[in-house]
PDB file of C-alpha atoms in Angstrom:
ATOM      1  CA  UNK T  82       0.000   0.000   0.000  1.00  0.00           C
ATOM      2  CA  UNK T  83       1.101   3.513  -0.484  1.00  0.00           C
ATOM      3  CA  UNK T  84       2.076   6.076   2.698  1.00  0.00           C
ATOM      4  CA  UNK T  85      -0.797   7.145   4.448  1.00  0.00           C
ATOM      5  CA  UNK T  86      -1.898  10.465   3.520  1.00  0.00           C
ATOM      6  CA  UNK T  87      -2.295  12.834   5.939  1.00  0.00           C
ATOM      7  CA  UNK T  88      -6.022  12.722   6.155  1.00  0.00           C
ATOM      8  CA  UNK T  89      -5.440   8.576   6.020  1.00  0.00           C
ATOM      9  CA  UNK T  90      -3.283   9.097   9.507  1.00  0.00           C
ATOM     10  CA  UNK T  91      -5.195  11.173  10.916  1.00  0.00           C
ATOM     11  CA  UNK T  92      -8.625   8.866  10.019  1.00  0.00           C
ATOM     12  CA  UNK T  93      -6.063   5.832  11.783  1.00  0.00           C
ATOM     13  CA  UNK T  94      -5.655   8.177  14.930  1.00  0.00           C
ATOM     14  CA  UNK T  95      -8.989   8.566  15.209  1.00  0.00           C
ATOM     15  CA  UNK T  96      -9.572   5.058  14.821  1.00  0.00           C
ATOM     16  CA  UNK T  97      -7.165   4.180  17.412  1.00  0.00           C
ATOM     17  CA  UNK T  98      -8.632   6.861  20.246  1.00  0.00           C
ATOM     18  CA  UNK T  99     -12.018   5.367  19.445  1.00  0.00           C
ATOM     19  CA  UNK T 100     -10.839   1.518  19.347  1.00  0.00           C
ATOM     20  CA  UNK T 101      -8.861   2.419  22.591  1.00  0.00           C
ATOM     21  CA  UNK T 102      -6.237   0.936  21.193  1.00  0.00           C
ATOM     22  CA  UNK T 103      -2.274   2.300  19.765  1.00  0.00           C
ATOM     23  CA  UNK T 104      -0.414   1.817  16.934  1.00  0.00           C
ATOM     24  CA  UNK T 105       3.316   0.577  17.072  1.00  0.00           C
ATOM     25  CA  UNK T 106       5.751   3.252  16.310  1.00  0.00           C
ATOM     26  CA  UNK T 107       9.133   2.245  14.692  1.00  0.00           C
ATOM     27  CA  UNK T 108      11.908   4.713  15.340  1.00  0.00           C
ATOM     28  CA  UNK T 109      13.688   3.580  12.011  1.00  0.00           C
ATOM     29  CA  UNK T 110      17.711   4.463  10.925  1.00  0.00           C
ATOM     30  CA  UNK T 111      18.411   2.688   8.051  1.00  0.00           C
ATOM     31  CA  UNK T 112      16.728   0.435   5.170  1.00  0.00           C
ATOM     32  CA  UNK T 113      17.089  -2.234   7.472  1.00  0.00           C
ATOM     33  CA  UNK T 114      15.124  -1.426  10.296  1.00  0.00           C
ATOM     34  CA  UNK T 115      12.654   0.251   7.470  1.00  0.00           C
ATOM     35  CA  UNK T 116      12.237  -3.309   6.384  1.00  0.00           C
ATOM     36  CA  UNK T 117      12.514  -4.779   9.861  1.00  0.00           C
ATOM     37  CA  UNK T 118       9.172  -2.670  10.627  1.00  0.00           C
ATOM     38  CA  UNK T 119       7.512  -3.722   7.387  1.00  0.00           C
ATOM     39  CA  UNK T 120       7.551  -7.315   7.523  1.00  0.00           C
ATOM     40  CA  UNK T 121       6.692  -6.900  11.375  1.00  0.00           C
ATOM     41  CA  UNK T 122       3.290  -4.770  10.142  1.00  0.00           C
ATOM     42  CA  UNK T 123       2.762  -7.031   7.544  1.00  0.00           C
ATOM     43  CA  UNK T 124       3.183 -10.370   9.254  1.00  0.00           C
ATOM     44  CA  UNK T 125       0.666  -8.953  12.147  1.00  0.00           C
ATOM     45  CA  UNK T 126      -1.148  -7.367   9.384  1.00  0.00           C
ATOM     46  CA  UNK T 127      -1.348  -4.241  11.576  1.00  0.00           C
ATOM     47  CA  UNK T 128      -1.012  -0.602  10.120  1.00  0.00           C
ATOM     48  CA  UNK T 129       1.362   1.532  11.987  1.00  0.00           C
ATOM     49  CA  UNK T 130       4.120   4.448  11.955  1.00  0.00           C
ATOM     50  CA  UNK T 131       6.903   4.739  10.490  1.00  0.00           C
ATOM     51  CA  UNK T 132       9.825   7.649  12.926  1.00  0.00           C
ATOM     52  CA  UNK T 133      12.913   9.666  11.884  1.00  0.00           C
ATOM     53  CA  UNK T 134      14.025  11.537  14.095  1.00  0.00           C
ATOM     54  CA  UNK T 135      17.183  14.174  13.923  1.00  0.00           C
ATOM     55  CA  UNK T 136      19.749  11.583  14.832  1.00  0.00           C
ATOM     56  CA  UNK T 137      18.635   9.225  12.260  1.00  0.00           C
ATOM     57  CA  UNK T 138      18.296  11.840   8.727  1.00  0.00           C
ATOM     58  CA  UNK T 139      22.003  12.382  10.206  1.00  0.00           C
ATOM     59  CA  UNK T 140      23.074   8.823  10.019  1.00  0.00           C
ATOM     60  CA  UNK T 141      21.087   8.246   6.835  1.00  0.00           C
ATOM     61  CA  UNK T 142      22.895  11.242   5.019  1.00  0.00           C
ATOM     62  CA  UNK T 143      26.411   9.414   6.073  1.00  0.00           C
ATOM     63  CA  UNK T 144      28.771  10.253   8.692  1.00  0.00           C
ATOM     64  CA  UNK T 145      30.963  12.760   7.348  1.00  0.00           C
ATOM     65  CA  UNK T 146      27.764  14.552   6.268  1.00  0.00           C
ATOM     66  CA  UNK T 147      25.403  14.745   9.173  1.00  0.00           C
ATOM     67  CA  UNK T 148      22.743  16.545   6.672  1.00  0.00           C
ATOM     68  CA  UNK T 149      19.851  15.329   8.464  1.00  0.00           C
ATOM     69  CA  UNK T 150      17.186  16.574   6.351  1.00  0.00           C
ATOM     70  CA  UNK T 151      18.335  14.899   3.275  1.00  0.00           C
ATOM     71  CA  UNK T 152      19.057  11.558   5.081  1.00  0.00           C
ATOM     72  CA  UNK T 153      15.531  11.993   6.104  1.00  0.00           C
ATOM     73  CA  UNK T 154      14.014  12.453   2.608  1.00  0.00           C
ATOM     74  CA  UNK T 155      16.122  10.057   1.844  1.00  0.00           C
ATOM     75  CA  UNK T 156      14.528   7.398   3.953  1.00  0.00           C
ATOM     76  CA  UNK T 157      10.999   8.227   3.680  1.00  0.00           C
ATOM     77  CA  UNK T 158      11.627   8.029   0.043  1.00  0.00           C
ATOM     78  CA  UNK T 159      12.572   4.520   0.135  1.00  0.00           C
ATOM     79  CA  UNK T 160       9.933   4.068   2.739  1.00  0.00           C
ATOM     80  CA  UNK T 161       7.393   4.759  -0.096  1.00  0.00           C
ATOM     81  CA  UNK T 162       9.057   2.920  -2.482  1.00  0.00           C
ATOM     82  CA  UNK T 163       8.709  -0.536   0.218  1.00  0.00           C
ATOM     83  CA  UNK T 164       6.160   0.121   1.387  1.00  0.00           C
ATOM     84  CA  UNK T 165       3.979  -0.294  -2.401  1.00  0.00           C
ATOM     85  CA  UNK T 166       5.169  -3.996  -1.524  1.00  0.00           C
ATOM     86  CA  UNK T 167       2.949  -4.289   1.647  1.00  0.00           C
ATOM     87  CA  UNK T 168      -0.625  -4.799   2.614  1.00  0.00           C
ATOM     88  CA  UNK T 169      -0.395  -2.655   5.340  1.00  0.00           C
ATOM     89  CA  UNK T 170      -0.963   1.213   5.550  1.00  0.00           C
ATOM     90  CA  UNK T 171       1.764   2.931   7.140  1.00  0.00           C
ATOM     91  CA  UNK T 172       1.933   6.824   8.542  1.00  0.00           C
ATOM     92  CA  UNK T 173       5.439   8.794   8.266  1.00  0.00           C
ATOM     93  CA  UNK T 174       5.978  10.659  11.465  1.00  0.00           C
ATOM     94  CA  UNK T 175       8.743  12.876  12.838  1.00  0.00           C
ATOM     95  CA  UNK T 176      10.014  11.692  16.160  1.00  0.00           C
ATOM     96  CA  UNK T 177      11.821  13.162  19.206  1.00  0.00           C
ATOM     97  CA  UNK T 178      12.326  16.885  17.554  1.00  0.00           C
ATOM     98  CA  UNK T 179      13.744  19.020  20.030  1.00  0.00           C
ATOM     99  CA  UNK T 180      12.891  22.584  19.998  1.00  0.00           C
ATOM    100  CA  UNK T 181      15.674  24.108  18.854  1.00  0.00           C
ATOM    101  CA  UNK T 182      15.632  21.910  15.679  1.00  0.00           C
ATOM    102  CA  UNK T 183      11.974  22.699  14.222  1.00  0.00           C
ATOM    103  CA  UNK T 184      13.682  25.532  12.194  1.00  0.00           C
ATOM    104  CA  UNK T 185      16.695  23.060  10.779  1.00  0.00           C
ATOM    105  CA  UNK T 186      15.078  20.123  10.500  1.00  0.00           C
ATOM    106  CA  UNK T 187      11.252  20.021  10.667  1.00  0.00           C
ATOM    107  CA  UNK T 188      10.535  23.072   8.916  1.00  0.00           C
ATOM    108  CA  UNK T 189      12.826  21.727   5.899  1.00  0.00           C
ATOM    109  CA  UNK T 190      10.837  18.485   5.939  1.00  0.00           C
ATOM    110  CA  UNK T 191       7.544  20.445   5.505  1.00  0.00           C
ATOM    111  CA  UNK T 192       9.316  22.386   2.635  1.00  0.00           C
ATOM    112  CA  UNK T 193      10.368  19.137   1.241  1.00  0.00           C
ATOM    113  CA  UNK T 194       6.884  17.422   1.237  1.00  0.00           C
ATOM    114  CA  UNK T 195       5.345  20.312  -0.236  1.00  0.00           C
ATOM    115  CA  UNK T 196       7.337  20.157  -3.620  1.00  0.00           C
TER     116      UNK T 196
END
């Protein structure tokens, strides 16, 4: 299935509050633990999130390069592209952004999706 849109996550929030019941949250760093959380929805069949936080766009983008908006992009790019292969919906969520990053790294993300 494709990335939940945002009115998709929202509609599996709601869901959840009603249901009384969460979704799991995957705080994911590479393709590997991308994948790691896919089969895991997909074997439960069980929608659920998808997290990047600050530290892990840095450690996508490479070590020397610590760009963690484009590591980010990066990875939710290939989460869409893995995701197609699943029967699962999955939301893409920022996680743990401190306040004094919202200007360097969510704001850019919000840019990013907007294109």
């Amino acid at each position: 299935m494709p990335i939940a849109t945002p009115k998709q996550y929202a509609a599996m929030l709601d869901a959840a509050q009603a249901g009384d019941y969460a979704f799991p949250a995957v705080n994911c760093t590479s393709l590997s633990s991308i994948n790691a959380a896919l089969k895991a929805y997909s074997d439960q069949k069980s929608d659920g999130i998808i997290q990047f936080s600050t530290g892990a766009g840095d450690f996508a983008a490479g070590l020397n390069v610590k760009d963690r908006v484009l590591g980010t992009v990066v990875l939710a790019e290939a989460t869409h592209r893995l995701a197609a292969k699943h029967n699962v919906l999955v939301a893409l969520h920022t996680d743990h952004c401190p306040p004094k990053n919202v200007d360097d790294f969510l704001k850019p993300l919000i840019q990013e999706t907007a294109k």
